[in-house]
PDB file of C-alpha atoms in Angstrom:
ATOM      1  CA  UNK Q 828     120.147  13.351 122.661  1.00  0.00           C
ATOM      2  CA  UNK Q 829     123.399  15.279 122.356  1.00  0.00           C
ATOM      3  CA  UNK Q 830     127.032  14.233 122.192  1.00  0.00           C
ATOM      4  CA  UNK Q 831     129.389  16.524 124.052  1.00  0.00           C
ATOM      5  CA  UNK Q 832     133.151  16.758 123.938  1.00  0.00           C
ATOM      6  CA  UNK Q 833     135.460  18.674 126.241  1.00  0.00           C
ATOM      7  CA  UNK Q 834     139.041  19.798 125.931  1.00  0.00           C
ATOM      8  CA  UNK Q 835     141.384  19.315 127.666  1.00  0.00           C
ATOM      9  CA  UNK Q 836     140.456  16.049 129.334  1.00  0.00           C
ATOM     10  CA  UNK Q 837     142.894  16.744 132.154  1.00  0.00           C
ATOM     11  CA  UNK Q 838     145.550  19.262 133.091  1.00  0.00           C
ATOM     12  CA  UNK Q 839     148.013  20.055 135.827  1.00  0.00           C
ATOM     13  CA  UNK Q 840     148.467  23.775 136.395  1.00  0.00           C
ATOM     14  CA  UNK Q 841     150.485  26.077 138.601  1.00  0.00           C
ATOM     15  CA  UNK Q 842     148.747  28.335 141.071  1.00  0.00           C
ATOM     16  CA  UNK Q 843     148.079  31.822 139.820  1.00  0.00           C
ATOM     17  CA  UNK Q 844     147.611  30.743 136.216  1.00  0.00           C
ATOM     18  CA  UNK Q 845     144.357  30.373 134.243  1.00  0.00           C
ATOM     19  CA  UNK Q 846     142.917  27.502 132.243  1.00  0.00           C
ATOM     20  CA  UNK Q 847     140.232  27.647 129.580  1.00  0.00           C
ATOM     21  CA  UNK Q 848     138.057  24.575 129.079  1.00  0.00           C
ATOM     22  CA  UNK Q 849     136.209  24.116 125.812  1.00  0.00           C
ATOM     23  CA  UNK Q 850     132.864  22.374 125.370  1.00  0.00           C
ATOM     24  CA  UNK Q 851     131.504  21.374 121.957  1.00  0.00           C
ATOM     25  CA  UNK Q 852     128.026  19.941 121.313  1.00  0.00           C
ATOM     26  CA  UNK Q 853     127.200  17.987 118.170  1.00  0.00           C
ATOM     27  CA  UNK Q 854     123.890  19.797 117.683  1.00  0.00           C
ATOM     28  CA  UNK Q 855     122.345  23.164 118.469  1.00  0.00           C
ATOM     29  CA  UNK Q 856     121.023  23.307 122.013  1.00  0.00           C
ATOM     30  CA  UNK Q 857     119.188  25.992 123.884  1.00  0.00           C
ATOM     31  CA  UNK Q 858     120.894  25.608 127.237  1.00  0.00           C
ATOM     32  CA  UNK Q 859     124.441  24.830 128.322  1.00  0.00           C
ATOM     33  CA  UNK Q 860     125.662  24.531 131.878  1.00  0.00           C
ATOM     34  CA  UNK Q 861     128.962  24.271 133.727  1.00  0.00           C
ATOM     35  CA  UNK Q 862     129.393  22.154 136.843  1.00  0.00           C
ATOM     36  CA  UNK Q 863     132.112  21.310 139.331  1.00  0.00           C
ATOM     37  CA  UNK Q 864     132.448  17.891 140.948  1.00  0.00           C
ATOM     38  CA  UNK Q 865     134.764  16.333 143.484  1.00  0.00           C
ATOM     39  CA  UNK Q 866     135.484  12.645 142.730  1.00  0.00           C
ATOM     40  CA  UNK Q 867     132.737  10.402 144.060  1.00  0.00           C
ATOM     41  CA  UNK Q 868     130.519  13.316 144.984  1.00  0.00           C
ATOM     42  CA  UNK Q 869     127.560  15.098 143.476  1.00  0.00           C
ATOM     43  CA  UNK Q 870     127.598  17.982 141.022  1.00  0.00           C
ATOM     44  CA  UNK Q 871     127.583  21.675 141.892  1.00  0.00           C
ATOM     45  CA  UNK Q 872     126.227  24.055 139.266  1.00  0.00           C
ATOM     46  CA  UNK Q 873     128.601  26.933 138.517  1.00  0.00           C
ATOM     47  CA  UNK Q 874     126.604  28.815 135.897  1.00  0.00           C
ATOM     48  CA  UNK Q 875     124.258  28.713 132.957  1.00  0.00           C
ATOM     49  CA  UNK Q 876     125.982  29.697 129.713  1.00  0.00           C
ATOM     50  CA  UNK Q 877     123.639  31.962 127.768  1.00  0.00           C
ATOM     51  CA  UNK Q 878     124.081  32.393 124.041  1.00  0.00           C
ATOM     52  CA  UNK Q 879     124.681  36.016 123.147  1.00  0.00           C
ATOM     53  CA  UNK Q 880     124.538  37.339 126.707  1.00  0.00           C
ATOM     54  CA  UNK Q 881     126.345  37.116 130.019  1.00  0.00           C
ATOM     55  CA  UNK Q 882     126.284  33.831 131.897  1.00  0.00           C
ATOM     56  CA  UNK Q 883     124.046  33.415 134.936  1.00  0.00           C
ATOM     57  CA  UNK Q 884     126.088  32.438 137.977  1.00  0.00           C
ATOM     58  CA  UNK Q 885     124.992  30.455 141.011  1.00  0.00           C
ATOM     59  CA  UNK Q 886     125.573  31.634 144.544  1.00  0.00           C
ATOM     60  CA  UNK Q 887     129.240  31.401 145.441  1.00  0.00           C
ATOM     61  CA  UNK Q 888     130.525  31.692 141.879  1.00  0.00           C
ATOM     62  CA  UNK Q 889     131.530  34.979 140.216  1.00  0.00           C
ATOM     63  CA  UNK Q 890     132.339  36.048 136.703  1.00  0.00           C
ATOM     64  CA  UNK Q 891     135.832  37.310 137.557  1.00  0.00           C
ATOM     65  CA  UNK Q 892     136.840  33.854 138.751  1.00  0.00           C
ATOM     66  CA  UNK Q 893     134.921  31.784 136.193  1.00  0.00           C
ATOM     67  CA  UNK Q 894     134.390  33.805 133.012  1.00  0.00           C
ATOM     68  CA  UNK Q 895     132.199  31.967 130.512  1.00  0.00           C
ATOM     69  CA  UNK Q 896     131.679  32.496 126.817  1.00  0.00           C
ATOM     70  CA  UNK Q 897     128.953  31.122 124.567  1.00  0.00           C
ATOM     71  CA  UNK Q 898     129.388  32.524 121.071  1.00  0.00           C
ATOM     72  CA  UNK Q 899     126.876  30.165 119.430  1.00  0.00           C
ATOM     73  CA  UNK Q 900     124.421  27.347 120.121  1.00  0.00           C
ATOM     74  CA  UNK Q 901     127.008  24.546 120.003  1.00  0.00           C
ATOM     75  CA  UNK Q 902     130.066  25.885 121.833  1.00  0.00           C
ATOM     76  CA  UNK Q 903     131.024  27.287 125.226  1.00  0.00           C
ATOM     77  CA  UNK Q 904     134.166  27.919 127.233  1.00  0.00           C
ATOM     78  CA  UNK Q 905     134.807  28.144 130.970  1.00  0.00           C
ATOM     79  CA  UNK Q 906     137.958  29.808 132.266  1.00  0.00           C
ATOM     80  CA  UNK Q 907     139.231  29.075 135.752  1.00  0.00           C
ATOM     81  CA  UNK Q 908     141.173  32.220 136.630  1.00  0.00           C
ATOM     82  CA  UNK Q 909     144.006  32.852 139.062  1.00  0.00           C
ATOM     83  CA  UNK Q 910     143.910  29.232 140.150  1.00  0.00           C
ATOM     84  CA  UNK Q 911     144.640  27.933 143.628  1.00  0.00           C
ATOM     85  CA  UNK Q 912     144.831  24.309 144.855  1.00  0.00           C
ATOM     86  CA  UNK Q 913     141.214  24.648 146.020  1.00  0.00           C
ATOM     87  CA  UNK Q 914     140.192  24.826 142.351  1.00  0.00           C
ATOM     88  CA  UNK Q 915     141.377  21.252 141.807  1.00  0.00           C
ATOM     89  CA  UNK Q 916     138.261  19.446 140.699  1.00  0.00           C
ATOM     90  CA  UNK Q 917     136.416  17.894 137.785  1.00  0.00           C
ATOM     91  CA  UNK Q 918     134.715  20.449 135.566  1.00  0.00           C
ATOM     92  CA  UNK Q 919     131.763  19.256 133.497  1.00  0.00           C
ATOM     93  CA  UNK Q 920     129.704  20.924 130.840  1.00  0.00           C
ATOM     94  CA  UNK Q 921     126.218  19.835 129.911  1.00  0.00           C
ATOM     95  CA  UNK Q 922     123.669  20.559 127.218  1.00  0.00           C
ATOM     96  CA  UNK Q 923     120.021  20.853 128.115  1.00  0.00           C
ATOM     97  CA  UNK Q 924     117.239  19.595 125.897  1.00  0.00           C
ATOM     98  CA  UNK Q 925     113.526  19.942 126.437  1.00  0.00           C
ATOM     99  CA  UNK Q 926     110.748  17.810 125.191  1.00  0.00           C
ATOM    100  CA  UNK Q 927     109.960  15.005 127.533  1.00  0.00           C
ATOM    101  CA  UNK Q 928     111.481  16.538 130.626  1.00  0.00           C
ATOM    102  CA  UNK Q 929     114.391  18.898 131.094  1.00  0.00           C
ATOM    103  CA  UNK Q 930     117.140  16.428 130.356  1.00  0.00           C
ATOM    104  CA  UNK Q 931     120.828  17.272 130.370  1.00  0.00           C
ATOM    105  CA  UNK Q 932     123.602  15.407 128.592  1.00  0.00           C
ATOM    106  CA  UNK Q 933     127.103  15.654 129.982  1.00  0.00           C
ATOM    107  CA  UNK Q 934     130.570  15.867 128.576  1.00  0.00           C
ATOM    108  CA  UNK Q 935     133.336  13.566 129.826  1.00  0.00           C
ATOM    109  CA  UNK Q 936     134.729  16.216 132.143  1.00  0.00           C
ATOM    110  CA  UNK Q 937     138.046  18.017 132.596  1.00  0.00           C
ATOM    111  CA  UNK Q 938     140.174  16.873 135.495  1.00  0.00           C
ATOM    112  CA  UNK Q 939     142.128  19.793 136.878  1.00  0.00           C
ATOM    113  CA  UNK Q 940     144.920  19.617 139.409  1.00  0.00           C
ATOM    114  CA  UNK Q 941     146.393  22.869 140.675  1.00  0.00           C
ATOM    115  CA  UNK Q 942     149.768  22.690 142.375  1.00  0.00           C
TER     116      UNK Q 942
ATOM    117  CA  UNK R 346     116.502  26.138 147.789  1.00  0.00           C
ATOM    118  CA  UNK R 347     115.206  22.806 146.602  1.00  0.00           C
ATOM    119  CA  UNK R 348     116.753  19.781 148.219  1.00  0.00           C
ATOM    120  CA  UNK R 349     116.825  16.280 146.850  1.00  0.00           C
ATOM    121  CA  UNK R 350     117.769  13.788 149.521  1.00  0.00           C
ATOM    122  CA  UNK R 351     119.357  10.666 148.062  1.00  0.00           C
ATOM    123  CA  UNK R 352     119.990   7.510 150.053  1.00  0.00           C
ATOM    124  CA  UNK R 353     121.907   5.475 150.799  1.00  0.00           C
ATOM    125  CA  UNK R 354     125.162   7.298 150.191  1.00  0.00           C
ATOM    126  CA  UNK R 355     127.144   4.068 149.943  1.00  0.00           C
ATOM    127  CA  UNK R 356     126.028   0.565 148.985  1.00  0.00           C
ATOM    128  CA  UNK R 357     128.298  -2.465 148.889  1.00  0.00           C
ATOM    129  CA  UNK R 358     126.646  -5.708 147.842  1.00  0.00           C
ATOM    130  CA  UNK R 359     127.372  -9.114 146.370  1.00  0.00           C
ATOM    131  CA  UNK R 360     126.636 -10.036 142.779  1.00  0.00           C
ATOM    132  CA  UNK R 361     123.069 -11.265 142.395  1.00  0.00           C
ATOM    133  CA  UNK R 362     121.571  -9.175 145.198  1.00  0.00           C
ATOM    134  CA  UNK R 363     118.820  -6.630 144.694  1.00  0.00           C
ATOM    135  CA  UNK R 364     119.021  -2.999 145.767  1.00  0.00           C
ATOM    136  CA  UNK R 365     116.997   0.197 145.837  1.00  0.00           C
ATOM    137  CA  UNK R 366     118.171   3.803 145.824  1.00  0.00           C
ATOM    138  CA  UNK R 367     115.805   6.550 146.941  1.00  0.00           C
ATOM    139  CA  UNK R 368     115.469  10.237 146.178  1.00  0.00           C
ATOM    140  CA  UNK R 369     113.075  12.319 148.241  1.00  0.00           C
ATOM    141  CA  UNK R 370     112.114  15.971 148.317  1.00  0.00           C
ATOM    142  CA  UNK R 371     109.472  18.282 149.720  1.00  0.00           C
ATOM    143  CA  UNK R 372     109.372  20.030 146.342  1.00  0.00           C
ATOM    144  CA  UNK R 373     107.475  19.010 143.244  1.00  0.00           C
ATOM    145  CA  UNK R 374     109.524  18.357 140.138  1.00  0.00           C
ATOM    146  CA  UNK R 375     108.322  18.495 136.555  1.00  0.00           C
ATOM    147  CA  UNK R 376     110.698  15.689 135.663  1.00  0.00           C
ATOM    148  CA  UNK R 377     113.360  13.588 137.269  1.00  0.00           C
ATOM    149  CA  UNK R 378     116.451  12.105 135.749  1.00  0.00           C
ATOM    150  CA  UNK R 379     118.717   9.263 136.858  1.00  0.00           C
ATOM    151  CA  UNK R 380     122.362   9.204 135.835  1.00  0.00           C
ATOM    152  CA  UNK R 381     125.185   6.709 136.247  1.00  0.00           C
ATOM    153  CA  UNK R 382     128.792   7.830 136.334  1.00  0.00           C
ATOM    154  CA  UNK R 383     131.948   5.756 136.193  1.00  0.00           C
ATOM    155  CA  UNK R 384     135.370   7.022 137.318  1.00  0.00           C
ATOM    156  CA  UNK R 385     136.969   9.254 134.709  1.00  0.00           C
ATOM    157  CA  UNK R 386     133.760   9.813 132.787  1.00  0.00           C
ATOM    158  CA  UNK R 387     130.828  12.194 132.816  1.00  0.00           C
ATOM    159  CA  UNK R 388     127.365  11.227 134.062  1.00  0.00           C
ATOM    160  CA  UNK R 389     125.400   9.146 131.566  1.00  0.00           C
ATOM    161  CA  UNK R 390     121.640   9.552 131.413  1.00  0.00           C
ATOM    162  CA  UNK R 391     119.734   6.385 132.299  1.00  0.00           C
ATOM    163  CA  UNK R 392     116.146   7.615 132.245  1.00  0.00           C
ATOM    164  CA  UNK R 393     113.846  10.623 132.468  1.00  0.00           C
ATOM    165  CA  UNK R 394     110.495  10.248 134.229  1.00  0.00           C
ATOM    166  CA  UNK R 395     107.828  12.888 133.840  1.00  0.00           C
ATOM    167  CA  UNK R 396     104.423  11.607 134.911  1.00  0.00           C
ATOM    168  CA  UNK R 397     103.479  11.034 138.557  1.00  0.00           C
ATOM    169  CA  UNK R 398     103.340   7.293 139.224  1.00  0.00           C
ATOM    170  CA  UNK R 399     105.358   6.518 136.118  1.00  0.00           C
ATOM    171  CA  UNK R 400     107.391   3.315 136.096  1.00  0.00           C
ATOM    172  CA  UNK R 401     110.113   2.726 133.524  1.00  0.00           C
ATOM    173  CA  UNK R 402     112.215  -0.377 133.074  1.00  0.00           C
ATOM    174  CA  UNK R 403     115.652  -0.588 131.546  1.00  0.00           C
ATOM    175  CA  UNK R 404     116.727  -4.234 131.546  1.00  0.00           C
ATOM    176  CA  UNK R 405     117.357  -5.019 135.249  1.00  0.00           C
ATOM    177  CA  UNK R 406     116.770  -1.405 136.337  1.00  0.00           C
ATOM    178  CA  UNK R 407     113.320  -0.182 137.368  1.00  0.00           C
ATOM    179  CA  UNK R 408     112.662   3.519 137.912  1.00  0.00           C
ATOM    180  CA  UNK R 409     109.603   4.930 139.612  1.00  0.00           C
ATOM    181  CA  UNK R 410     108.389   8.515 139.937  1.00  0.00           C
ATOM    182  CA  UNK R 411     106.188   9.170 142.948  1.00  0.00           C
ATOM    183  CA  UNK R 412     102.521  10.025 142.454  1.00  0.00           C
ATOM    184  CA  UNK R 413     103.105  13.547 143.788  1.00  0.00           C
ATOM    185  CA  UNK R 414     106.296  13.956 141.734  1.00  0.00           C
ATOM    186  CA  UNK R 415     108.326  14.604 144.892  1.00  0.00           C
ATOM    187  CA  UNK R 416     110.229  11.338 145.086  1.00  0.00           C
ATOM    188  CA  UNK R 417     111.733   8.625 142.944  1.00  0.00           C
ATOM    189  CA  UNK R 418     113.406   5.267 143.299  1.00  0.00           C
ATOM    190  CA  UNK R 419     115.819   3.135 141.332  1.00  0.00           C
ATOM    191  CA  UNK R 420     115.658  -0.618 141.836  1.00  0.00           C
ATOM    192  CA  UNK R 421     118.298  -2.957 140.449  1.00  0.00           C
ATOM    193  CA  UNK R 422     117.548  -6.651 140.257  1.00  0.00           C
ATOM    194  CA  UNK R 423     120.338  -9.221 140.387  1.00  0.00           C
ATOM    195  CA  UNK R 424     123.126  -6.673 140.486  1.00  0.00           C
ATOM    196  CA  UNK R 425     126.275  -7.341 138.498  1.00  0.00           C
ATOM    197  CA  UNK R 426     129.824  -5.987 138.902  1.00  0.00           C
ATOM    198  CA  UNK R 427     129.218  -3.901 135.776  1.00  0.00           C
ATOM    199  CA  UNK R 428     126.561  -1.960 137.698  1.00  0.00           C
ATOM    200  CA  UNK R 429     129.268  -0.501 139.932  1.00  0.00           C
ATOM    201  CA  UNK R 430     129.364   3.290 139.785  1.00  0.00           C
ATOM    202  CA  UNK R 431     128.008   6.550 141.125  1.00  0.00           C
ATOM    203  CA  UNK R 432     124.244   6.908 140.701  1.00  0.00           C
ATOM    204  CA  UNK R 433     122.759  10.393 140.698  1.00  0.00           C
ATOM    205  CA  UNK R 434     119.168  11.536 140.710  1.00  0.00           C
ATOM    206  CA  UNK R 435     118.331  15.029 139.490  1.00  0.00           C
ATOM    207  CA  UNK R 436     115.053  16.904 139.521  1.00  0.00           C
ATOM    208  CA  UNK R 437     113.939  19.689 137.205  1.00  0.00           C
ATOM    209  CA  UNK R 438     111.422  22.451 137.664  1.00  0.00           C
ATOM    210  CA  UNK R 439     109.696  23.936 134.659  1.00  0.00           C
ATOM    211  CA  UNK R 440     109.463  27.670 134.184  1.00  0.00           C
ATOM    212  CA  UNK R 441     110.735  30.700 136.051  1.00  0.00           C
ATOM    213  CA  UNK R 442     114.352  31.365 136.863  1.00  0.00           C
ATOM    214  CA  UNK R 443     114.978  27.673 137.503  1.00  0.00           C
ATOM    215  CA  UNK R 444     113.977  26.641 134.002  1.00  0.00           C
ATOM    216  CA  UNK R 445     116.234  23.919 132.660  1.00  0.00           C
ATOM    217  CA  UNK R 446     118.296  23.679 135.839  1.00  0.00           C
ATOM    218  CA  UNK R 447     118.669  20.397 137.663  1.00  0.00           C
ATOM    219  CA  UNK R 448     118.815  19.851 141.400  1.00  0.00           C
ATOM    220  CA  UNK R 449     121.089  16.886 142.095  1.00  0.00           C
ATOM    221  CA  UNK R 450     120.925  14.398 144.921  1.00  0.00           C
ATOM    222  CA  UNK R 451     124.070  13.661 146.896  1.00  0.00           C
ATOM    223  CA  UNK R 452     124.772  10.507 144.899  1.00  0.00           C
ATOM    224  CA  UNK R 453     124.995   6.805 145.752  1.00  0.00           C
ATOM    225  CA  UNK R 454     128.265   4.976 145.297  1.00  0.00           C
ATOM    226  CA  UNK R 455     127.376   1.388 144.424  1.00  0.00           C
ATOM    227  CA  UNK R 456     129.957  -1.381 144.559  1.00  0.00           C
ATOM    228  CA  UNK R 457     128.963  -4.855 143.393  1.00  0.00           C
ATOM    229  CA  UNK R 458     131.422  -7.558 144.375  1.00  0.00           C
ATOM    230  CA  UNK R 459     131.775 -10.652 142.192  1.00  0.00           C
TER     231      UNK R 459
END
């Protein structure tokens, strides 16, 4: 298993600004992912954070809006750029482990409100 | 695009009742995970099932992976208020560009009333 922490846990931001969310894993993992979730709803994958190379984005998400860094096997950041109220959401990072199934462990999430 | 249909979307029951949540797909998954999420927290892994026909038990929770690895169910016996939360199923495909990615069901919001 993996223990994941995220910072900040919540934030209130003004439109047009940017916020960087940090994700730290307590062990080296091959795969890290970033998701977005509306309260009470399912998760939408934003991108796969690749160590040492550019992130792989899902349809509907672009690097200019959600730049991602992954400098090593335990750390990643997601920036929400030029924010609008529509970006208000919960942002979650996860770490993927293989072995018995492709299991992902999730951080506690960052609750973002854009005014 | 793989779809994982989860039902029901909402479930409101009394303490002591039994319930079942279903996840169905036309796609084959190499593994399937079930998560539980409480408000203000991230999803917490309950179980991973890998083998077709596999049944796993976690106290009052029973998880089953379909023989063809296209569907799964979560059964809770004698539900308690502490079981309240959002339950998510997620399927994984091995290999290719989807390696490591999970396809999530829509989620089931379970409320257990005392």
